Amino acid sequence: METLIGLLVAAPLLGAAVLLCGGRRLDRAGHWIGTALAAASFVVGAVLFADMLGRETDERAMHQHLFSWVPVGGFQADVAFQLDQLSMTFVLLITGVGTLIHVYSIGYMEHDERRRRFFGYLNLFLAAMLLLVLADNYLLLYAGWEGVGLASYLLIGFWQHKPSAATAAKKAFIVNRVGDLGLSIAIMIMFATFGTFAFGPVLGSVEAAGEGTATAIGLMLLLAACGKSAQVPLQSWLGDAMEGPTPVSALIHAATMVTAGVYLIVRSGAVFEAAPAAQTTVVVVGTVTLLFGAIVGCAKDDIKKALAGSTMSQIGYMVLAAGLGPIGYVFAIMHLVTHGFFKAGLFLGAGSVMHGMNDEVDMRRYGGLRKYMPVTFVTFGLGYLAIIGFPGLSGFFSKDKIIEAAFAKGGTEGWILGGAALLGAAITAFYMTRIMLMTFFGEERWRNAPTPSPREPDVEPAAQTGGTYEPPHPHESPRSMTIPMIVLAFGSVFAGGLFSWGESFAHWLEPVTAYEHGHPPISALAVTTATVVALLAGAGLAWLQYGRRSVPAVAPRGSLLTRAARRDLLQDDFNHVALVKPGEYLTRGLVYLDHKVVDGVVNGTAAAFGGLSGRTRRLQNGYARSYAVSMFGGAAVLLAATLLMRAV
């Protein structure tokens, strides 16, 4: 069965090559080719999963060596795959959800003349992500890591005729390059320390290498994870990435790019366990980000950007759990899987709403859509209940376990982390209830929505459109879009019991991630009760504000925090002040140094020699009388000097 592992990557990679190089002759069938090859990869993954279940626990890891990639002297980097319980979980998520997004895209991109190229990019995205999670060494993982970055750039900027999309693609690419620098430095340290990039030797020897080395590697890996998973301080690209087609948003947020950082941290767990400072930093980053993203999501009127803030927050939960070590690894992956179902469903539902609303994204121009889009309403609603942690649905099982693990950290730190996770749950319930109420309930504001007046720069600009307003005619999406939404809704409901969450899933991952049962200072029932109370409080507050009151067509000015949240808590402003401006000043200083100092020295030296040569040249004027005078003068000086020396 090991020989099938390479087919997981080969199928979508073949699709990308065929669709991107096949030319216009494939325009009519390109979307079917791309979808079929994504589905083929899922089928291969399912076959390998069935075979893995039939093996003994200690025999489930499979390897496939393809060829020697970089043989240099005694060093050798291989293109080799490692399929174990952790990577298998990702394979099924990537290919399963990815295939559903491909199917959805058939209808969503039906009228786009570049649909073939779009499906080629989707296939490339899947291939790169699969390479990332199947690699058996960090160098090959880095190749997949960069492939994901390239594919995201191509897909976010797919509609490059829109300046905002082109800018968003560049922003995502540049911010991720900062994180990628961290991964490259970590790999260099590994090679200098261990002489290899392979997971086994590196993770098995990192503790013996010393805490300092482990800390350096861990912090660089965390920097890489912050870039790909949009964690503080490299989170600024995620909201702008919504400029791409909605299926891209679903693929990035649910199954591929933003999950890569969580995978890297969990896969490298031994590094962080050997470096307590780096592990603590992971916990801090996750905790800050889960609150940061939730607050941003509360203030957005653009439905996709509100969901983007939600993704940032939910990935923060996963990073927090991963930073807790063996008591949290399993629950980080558990929440990653459940999030893959309900977040993909939410984004596809948002795309369905946009499809029926003439691509309108401003929720202030929605309202009452449940009557016109019943399938979208039900599937989106189930995703909503899952993400807020409604008892019995998938998000309840996974998020509740993370909150328990946070409390199990122990001491004051445990209470702080657990409290922050509970607060994040309450805010999640608030902003997701806000989205549901503004979109599917209340008055039908889209019927007579006025043309918005100019608004202040710190107000969410979703409704800033000029000219006359033509009301849309909301309608349900075609089956190619609704069927994937229905499948994902089933996942949102039942994924919590898919692996009999808890000890069985923990034992499934334990050979790879290690697992310790945490002991929170309060009972599991008390944690669950507190979580449900937080959920009800957040949802109730949203209902009081948006369910019992009419929603104004233009967002009011709001408090200072609201205005800051509309501007992503000033993350771009901070980057501009802390990074862009110093960079500009540094560049100007270097230019001045180059022009005035470096060029000044070079040009001054040249001018000095030029002036000296010009004056010296006057001595060689070609006149015999001048030469005679010079010789006479020289002889006179020599004679005078001789007489003077004799006199002395």
mmCIF file of N, CA and C in Angstrom, residues 26 79 149 170 191 194 203 226 251-252 254 257 306 316 349 362 372 388 395 419 437 453 478-479 578 589 610 621 638:
data_model
loop_
_atom_site.group_PDB
_atom_site.id
_atom_site.type_symbol
_atom_site.label_atom_id
_atom_site.label_comp_id
_atom_site.label_asym_id
_atom_site.label_seq_id
_atom_site.Cartn_x
_atom_site.Cartn_y
_atom_site.Cartn_z
ATOM 1 N N LEU A 26 -9.317 22.882 -23.343
ATOM 2 C CA LEU A 26 -9.858 22.212 -22.165
ATOM 3 C C LEU A 26 -10.860 23.075 -21.408
ATOM 4 N N VAL A 79 13.223 12.945 -1.411
ATOM 5 C CA VAL A 79 11.796 13.142 -1.637
ATOM 6 C C VAL A 79 11.138 11.846 -1.177
ATOM 7 N N GLY A 149 1.983 28.859 -0.425
ATOM 8 C CA GLY A 149 2.059 30.310 -0.534
ATOM 9 C C GLY A 149 1.856 30.789 -1.953
ATOM 10 N N LYS A 170 -0.755 40.426 -3.105
ATOM 11 C CA LYS A 170 0.620 40.834 -2.783
ATOM 12 C C LYS A 170 0.829 40.911 -1.277
ATOM 13 N N PHE A 191 20.043 21.757 10.315
ATOM 14 C CA PHE A 191 21.130 21.161 9.544
ATOM 15 C C PHE A 191 22.474 21.376 10.239
ATOM 16 N N PHE A 194 22.127 19.021 13.599
ATOM 17 C CA PHE A 194 21.900 17.578 13.484
ATOM 18 C C PHE A 194 22.435 16.985 12.186
ATOM 19 N N LEU A 203 13.671 15.355 15.709
ATOM 20 C CA LEU A 203 12.796 15.354 16.876
ATOM 21 C C LEU A 203 13.311 14.409 17.959
ATOM 22 N N CYS A 226 2.834 31.481 12.493
ATOM 23 C CA CYS A 226 2.064 32.730 12.582
ATOM 24 C C CYS A 226 1.750 33.281 11.197
ATOM 25 N N LEU A 251 -11.478 27.194 0.990
ATOM 26 C CA LEU A 251 -10.346 26.269 0.928
ATOM 27 C C LEU A 251 -9.213 26.730 1.841
ATOM 28 N N ILE A 252 -8.921 28.018 1.834
ATOM 29 C CA ILE A 252 -7.849 28.549 2.681
ATOM 30 C C ILE A 252 -8.194 28.384 4.153
ATOM 31 N N ALA A 254 -10.537 26.450 5.706
ATOM 32 C CA ALA A 254 -11.052 25.209 6.267
ATOM 33 C C ALA A 254 -10.092 24.037 6.156
ATOM 34 N N MET A 257 -4.434 26.285 3.907
ATOM 35 C CA MET A 257 -3.354 27.185 4.291
ATOM 36 C C MET A 257 -3.304 27.475 5.794
ATOM 37 N N ALA A 306 -16.192 39.105 8.323
ATOM 38 C CA ALA A 306 -16.595 38.677 9.662
ATOM 39 C C ALA A 306 -16.200 37.216 9.888
ATOM 40 N N GLY A 316 -6.668 30.400 16.608
ATOM 41 C CA GLY A 316 -6.055 30.754 17.885
ATOM 42 C C GLY A 316 -6.329 29.712 18.953
ATOM 43 N N GLY A 349 -21.775 28.837 2.426
ATOM 44 C CA GLY A 349 -23.073 29.463 2.638
ATOM 45 C C GLY A 349 -23.029 30.955 2.363
ATOM 46 N N ASP A 362 -22.396 43.225 2.032
ATOM 47 C CA ASP A 362 -22.738 44.017 3.208
ATOM 48 C C ASP A 362 -23.983 43.441 3.872
ATOM 49 N N TYR A 372 -36.120 32.911 1.180
ATOM 50 C CA TYR A 372 -35.737 32.810 -0.225
ATOM 51 C C TYR A 372 -34.618 31.791 -0.451
ATOM 52 N N ILE A 388 -20.416 27.925 17.431
ATOM 53 C CA ILE A 388 -20.585 28.547 18.745
ATOM 54 C C ILE A 388 -20.537 27.510 19.861
ATOM 55 N N GLY A 395 -18.582 21.363 17.123
ATOM 56 C CA GLY A 395 -17.763 22.371 17.788
ATOM 57 C C GLY A 395 -17.848 22.302 19.294
ATOM 58 N N GLY A 419 -10.054 31.234 31.409
ATOM 59 C CA GLY A 419 -10.952 32.392 31.363
ATOM 60 C C GLY A 419 -10.954 33.063 30.003
ATOM 61 N N LEU A 437 -28.564 36.831 12.429
ATOM 62 C CA LEU A 437 -29.698 37.747 12.520
ATOM 63 C C LEU A 437 -29.687 38.772 11.395
ATOM 64 N N SER A 453 -24.423 57.136 2.148
ATOM 65 C CA SER A 453 -23.723 58.419 2.082
ATOM 66 C C SER A 453 -22.269 58.209 2.435
ATOM 67 N N PRO A 478 -27.834 26.798 -7.214
ATOM 68 C CA PRO A 478 -28.028 25.517 -7.909
ATOM 69 C C PRO A 478 -27.507 24.344 -7.076
ATOM 70 N N ARG A 479 -27.886 23.143 -7.504
ATOM 71 C CA ARG A 479 -27.532 21.949 -6.735
ATOM 72 C C ARG A 479 -26.033 21.732 -6.618
ATOM 73 N N ALA A 578 5.248 50.634 12.612
ATOM 74 C CA ALA A 578 6.355 49.854 13.166
ATOM 75 C C ALA A 578 7.279 49.279 12.102
ATOM 76 N N GLY A 589 17.794 56.588 4.268
ATOM 77 C CA GLY A 589 19.121 56.747 4.848
ATOM 78 C C GLY A 589 20.191 56.040 4.036
ATOM 79 N N GLY A 610 41.602 63.805 -10.976
ATOM 80 C CA GLY A 610 41.386 64.545 -12.221
ATOM 81 C C GLY A 610 41.962 65.944 -12.153
ATOM 82 N N ASN A 621 53.625 71.222 -21.762
ATOM 83 C CA ASN A 621 52.890 72.062 -22.727
ATOM 84 C C ASN A 621 53.487 72.040 -24.140
ATOM 85 N N LEU A 638 69.048 73.087 -7.184
ATOM 86 C CA LEU A 638 70.042 72.097 -6.756
ATOM 87 C C LEU A 638 71.348 72.771 -6.353
#
